[in-house]
Amino acid sequence: MTDSIFSKIIRGEIPSHRVYEDDFVIAILDIAPLSEGHTLVIPKEPAATIDELSDDHSAAVGRVLPRITRAIKKVTGATSVNILQNNGADAGQAVEHVHFHIIPRFKDRNENVSGSPDKNNGPGLRLDWTPGTLTAEEALELGKHIKRLL
Ligand code: AMP
């Protein structure tokens, strides 16, 4: 894969607001935050998407996500948090290096979960979550094929 901006940040070649680092992972403040405290947790392995990430780096991210989330909640006073992880351009991924967004959410602030246009157009995460259906037959068929690969 090509060298991403996050690889350059990991190597210290370009500046960042680093809030955490260990042998496998860094966490930095997002430069264009959706909300106060928006943080990116980034494995040092240069995998573009989650399906390319090694078990060790994946485990390292999982180990620190709750701890970093706790710190962010405490500092910002966030009442809720979204952990968002985009993989591929069709999923909205802009930087081709695995990263987890920790996006603090606040009661009564402008960003809201439903995506309703009632508030303002300022920064924030607005989710348009429109559920479909899953029949028992579909679940059985799909589940069978997925399980076979795991
Ligand atoms: P994604 O769409 O999931 O790939 O998100 C990429 C995120 O990286 C966006 O939220 C950007 O604001 C953030 N970002 C891009 N460049 C930098 C940077 N140099 N420092 C911190 N965050 C960055």
mmCIF file of C-alpha atoms and ligand atoms in Angstrom:
data_model
loop_
_atom_site.group_PDB
_atom_site.id
_atom_site.type_symbol
_atom_site.label_atom_id
_atom_site.label_comp_id
_atom_site.label_asym_id
_atom_site.label_seq_id
_atom_site.Cartn_x
_atom_site.Cartn_y
_atom_site.Cartn_z
ATOM 1 C CA MET A 1 0.000 0.000 0.000
ATOM 2 C CA THR A 2 1.064 3.624 -0.392
ATOM 3 C CA ASP A 3 2.373 5.572 2.554
ATOM 4 C CA SER A 4 -0.535 7.299 4.286
ATOM 5 C CA ILE A 5 -0.554 10.542 6.217
ATOM 6 C CA PHE A 6 -1.028 8.461 9.371
ATOM 7 C CA SER A 7 2.203 6.522 8.690
ATOM 8 C CA LYS A 8 3.991 9.864 8.475
ATOM 9 C CA ILE A 9 2.387 10.937 11.763
ATOM 10 C CA ILE A 10 3.373 7.623 13.400
ATOM 11 C CA ARG A 11 6.984 8.163 12.283
ATOM 12 C CA GLY A 12 6.865 11.733 13.587
ATOM 13 C CA GLU A 13 7.470 13.241 10.148
ATOM 14 C CA ILE A 14 4.447 15.493 10.419
ATOM 15 C CA PRO A 15 3.006 16.971 13.586
ATOM 16 C CA SER A 16 -0.069 15.750 15.417
ATOM 17 C CA HIS A 17 -1.773 16.189 18.754
ATOM 18 C CA ARG A 18 -0.788 12.808 20.192
ATOM 19 C CA VAL A 19 -2.667 11.803 23.329
ATOM 20 C CA TYR A 20 -1.550 8.159 23.605
ATOM 21 C CA GLU A 21 1.199 5.869 22.310
ATOM 22 C CA ASP A 22 2.409 2.321 22.918
ATOM 23 C CA ASP A 23 4.374 -0.201 20.802
ATOM 24 C CA PHE A 24 1.389 -0.953 18.539
ATOM 25 C CA VAL A 25 -0.944 2.038 18.651
ATOM 26 C CA ILE A 26 -1.134 5.825 18.662
ATOM 27 C CA ALA A 27 -4.118 8.053 19.392
ATOM 28 C CA ILE A 28 -4.321 11.607 18.062
ATOM 29 C CA LEU A 29 -6.891 14.360 18.138
ATOM 30 C CA ASP A 30 -8.767 14.569 14.816
ATOM 31 C CA ILE A 31 -7.734 17.710 12.954
ATOM 32 C CA ALA A 32 -11.329 18.350 11.794
ATOM 33 C CA PRO A 33 -13.373 17.170 14.781
ATOM 34 C CA LEU A 34 -17.043 16.254 14.543
ATOM 35 C CA SER A 35 -17.347 17.061 18.236
ATOM 36 C CA GLU A 36 -15.189 18.134 21.165
ATOM 37 C CA GLY A 37 -12.659 15.388 21.919
ATOM 38 C CA HIS A 38 -12.966 13.574 18.558
ATOM 39 C CA THR A 39 -9.961 11.256 18.623
ATOM 40 C CA LEU A 40 -8.440 8.738 16.217
ATOM 41 C CA VAL A 41 -6.968 5.469 17.476
ATOM 42 C CA ILE A 42 -4.512 4.189 14.871
ATOM 43 C CA PRO A 43 -2.601 0.877 14.785
ATOM 44 C CA LYS A 44 1.022 1.371 13.741
ATOM 45 C CA GLU A 45 0.759 -1.443 11.208
ATOM 46 C CA PRO A 46 0.167 0.183 7.794
ATOM 47 C CA ALA A 47 -2.959 -1.829 6.883
ATOM 48 C CA ALA A 48 -5.436 0.083 4.746
ATOM 49 C CA THR A 49 -8.605 -1.577 6.041
ATOM 50 C CA ILE A 50 -9.648 -3.692 9.013
ATOM 51 C CA ASP A 51 -9.716 -6.934 7.035
ATOM 52 C CA GLU A 52 -5.993 -6.463 6.307
ATOM 53 C CA LEU A 53 -5.039 -5.836 9.934
ATOM 54 C CA SER A 54 -3.098 -8.495 11.884
ATOM 55 C CA ASP A 55 -4.603 -10.108 14.965
ATOM 56 C CA ASP A 56 -1.874 -8.589 17.164
ATOM 57 C CA HIS A 57 -2.486 -5.007 16.075
ATOM 58 C CA SER A 58 -6.224 -5.525 16.186
ATOM 59 C CA ALA A 59 -5.937 -6.835 19.753
ATOM 60 C CA ALA A 60 -3.739 -3.870 20.692
ATOM 61 C CA VAL A 61 -6.385 -1.438 19.445
ATOM 62 C CA GLY A 62 -9.101 -3.320 21.317
ATOM 63 C CA ARG A 63 -7.054 -3.204 24.500
ATOM 64 C CA VAL A 64 -6.775 0.582 24.560
ATOM 65 C CA LEU A 65 -10.079 1.716 23.038
ATOM 66 C CA PRO A 66 -12.067 1.514 26.296
ATOM 67 C CA ARG A 67 -9.313 3.274 28.285
ATOM 68 C CA ILE A 68 -8.966 6.129 25.814
ATOM 69 C CA THR A 69 -12.748 6.445 25.586
ATOM 70 C CA ARG A 70 -12.987 6.686 29.380
ATOM 71 C CA ALA A 71 -10.393 9.479 29.439
ATOM 72 C CA ILE A 72 -12.152 11.428 26.679
ATOM 73 C CA LYS A 73 -15.539 11.101 28.380
ATOM 74 C CA LYS A 74 -14.092 12.288 31.652
ATOM 75 C CA VAL A 75 -12.302 15.293 30.133
ATOM 76 C CA THR A 76 -15.136 16.445 27.850
ATOM 77 C CA GLY A 77 -18.128 15.461 29.949
ATOM 78 C CA ALA A 78 -19.579 13.557 26.993
ATOM 79 C CA THR A 79 -22.716 11.601 27.857
ATOM 80 C CA SER A 80 -22.370 9.116 24.974
ATOM 81 C CA VAL A 81 -19.804 8.052 22.402
ATOM 82 C CA ASN A 82 -19.811 6.630 18.896
ATOM 83 C CA ILE A 83 -16.905 4.433 17.797
ATOM 84 C CA LEU A 84 -16.825 4.691 14.018
ATOM 85 C CA GLN A 85 -14.556 2.781 11.659
ATOM 86 C CA ASN A 86 -14.695 3.266 7.894
ATOM 87 C CA ASN A 87 -13.236 0.717 5.463
ATOM 88 C CA GLY A 88 -12.948 1.626 1.811
ATOM 89 C CA ALA A 89 -14.080 4.614 -0.216
ATOM 90 C CA ASP A 90 -17.640 3.288 -0.488
ATOM 91 C CA ALA A 91 -17.824 3.381 3.313
ATOM 92 C CA GLY A 92 -16.533 6.943 3.442
ATOM 93 C CA GLN A 93 -12.891 6.158 4.255
ATOM 94 C CA ALA A 94 -10.614 9.045 3.270
ATOM 95 C CA VAL A 95 -7.295 8.004 4.814
ATOM 96 C CA GLU A 96 -6.184 4.532 3.709
ATOM 97 C CA HIS A 97 -4.719 3.420 7.018
ATOM 98 C CA VAL A 98 -6.921 1.687 9.605
ATOM 99 C CA HIS A 99 -8.235 4.044 12.265
ATOM 100 C CA PHE A 100 -11.028 4.098 14.806
ATOM 101 C CA HIS A 101 -12.919 7.337 15.422
ATOM 102 C CA ILE A 102 -13.919 8.014 19.019
ATOM 103 C CA ILE A 103 -16.673 10.606 18.659
ATOM 104 C CA PRO A 104 -18.012 12.040 21.926
ATOM 105 C CA ARG A 105 -21.726 12.857 22.003
ATOM 106 C CA PHE A 106 -23.435 15.391 24.239
ATOM 107 C CA LYS A 107 -26.996 15.696 25.387
ATOM 108 C CA ASP A 108 -28.629 18.834 23.962
ATOM 109 C CA ARG A 109 -25.779 19.798 21.647
ATOM 110 C CA ASN A 110 -26.302 20.393 17.949
ATOM 111 C CA GLU A 111 -25.256 16.985 16.695
ATOM 112 C CA ASN A 112 -27.962 14.342 17.085
ATOM 113 C CA VAL A 113 -28.404 10.650 16.411
ATOM 114 C CA SER A 114 -31.443 10.625 14.164
ATOM 115 C CA GLY A 115 -30.068 13.003 11.593
ATOM 116 C CA SER A 116 -33.217 15.106 11.789
ATOM 117 C CA PRO A 117 -32.663 18.489 10.156
ATOM 118 C CA ASP A 118 -34.158 20.384 13.084
ATOM 119 C CA LYS A 119 -30.945 21.695 14.589
ATOM 120 C CA ASN A 120 -28.181 23.508 12.688
ATOM 121 C CA ASN A 121 -25.662 22.802 9.981
ATOM 122 C CA GLY A 122 -22.599 22.976 12.217
ATOM 123 C CA PRO A 123 -20.126 20.193 12.848
ATOM 124 C CA GLY A 124 -21.465 16.894 14.130
ATOM 125 C CA LEU A 125 -22.169 13.254 13.336
ATOM 126 C CA ARG A 126 -25.620 12.656 11.861
ATOM 127 C CA LEU A 127 -26.544 9.036 11.317
ATOM 128 C CA ASP A 128 -29.182 8.048 8.790
ATOM 129 C CA TRP A 129 -29.884 4.488 9.965
ATOM 130 C CA THR A 130 -32.698 2.932 7.931
ATOM 131 C CA PRO A 131 -33.140 -0.737 8.883
ATOM 132 C CA GLY A 132 -34.186 -3.412 6.404
ATOM 133 C CA THR A 133 -35.413 -6.956 7.098
ATOM 134 C CA LEU A 134 -33.816 -10.401 7.409
ATOM 135 C CA THR A 135 -35.813 -13.579 6.875
ATOM 136 C CA ALA A 136 -34.951 -16.830 8.633
ATOM 137 C CA GLU A 137 -34.053 -18.370 5.257
ATOM 138 C CA GLU A 138 -31.720 -15.511 4.368
ATOM 139 C CA ALA A 139 -30.064 -15.640 7.788
ATOM 140 C CA LEU A 140 -29.511 -19.382 7.518
ATOM 141 C CA GLU A 141 -28.019 -19.190 4.020
ATOM 142 C CA LEU A 142 -25.806 -16.145 4.704
ATOM 143 C CA GLY A 143 -24.729 -17.397 8.127
ATOM 144 C CA LYS A 144 -23.741 -20.781 6.687
ATOM 145 C CA HIS A 145 -21.335 -19.201 4.183
ATOM 146 C CA ILE A 146 -19.806 -16.754 6.680
ATOM 147 C CA LYS A 147 -19.284 -19.418 9.345
ATOM 148 C CA ARG A 148 -17.480 -21.622 6.839
ATOM 149 C CA LEU A 149 -14.760 -18.980 6.432
ATOM 150 C CA LEU A 150 -14.200 -18.347 10.136
HETATM 151 P P1 AMP B 1 -11.954 8.568 7.432
HETATM 152 O O1 AMP B 1 -12.980 9.231 6.563
HETATM 153 O O2 AMP B 1 -12.544 7.525 8.328
HETATM 154 O O3 AMP B 1 -10.783 8.052 6.616
HETATM 155 O O4 AMP B 1 -11.436 9.717 8.395
HETATM 156 C C1 AMP B 1 -10.198 10.335 8.293
HETATM 157 C C2 AMP B 1 -10.090 11.312 9.433
HETATM 158 O O5 AMP B 1 -8.746 11.727 9.539
HETATM 159 C C3 AMP B 1 -10.931 12.586 9.258
HETATM 160 O O6 AMP B 1 -11.795 12.735 10.365
HETATM 161 C C4 AMP B 1 -9.880 13.696 9.198
HETATM 162 O O7 AMP B 1 -10.313 14.878 9.812
HETATM 163 C C5 AMP B 1 -8.709 13.065 9.932
HETATM 164 N N1 AMP B 1 -7.402 13.585 9.579
HETATM 165 C C6 AMP B 1 -6.882 13.710 8.338
HETATM 166 N N2 AMP B 1 -5.624 14.205 8.405
HETATM 167 C C7 AMP B 1 -5.348 14.379 9.718
HETATM 168 C C8 AMP B 1 -4.214 14.868 10.439
HETATM 169 N N3 AMP B 1 -3.106 15.270 9.815
HETATM 170 N N4 AMP B 1 -4.283 14.928 11.790
HETATM 171 C C9 AMP B 1 -5.397 14.513 12.421
HETATM 172 N N5 AMP B 1 -6.505 14.038 11.813
HETATM 173 C C10 AMP B 1 -6.482 13.980 10.466
#
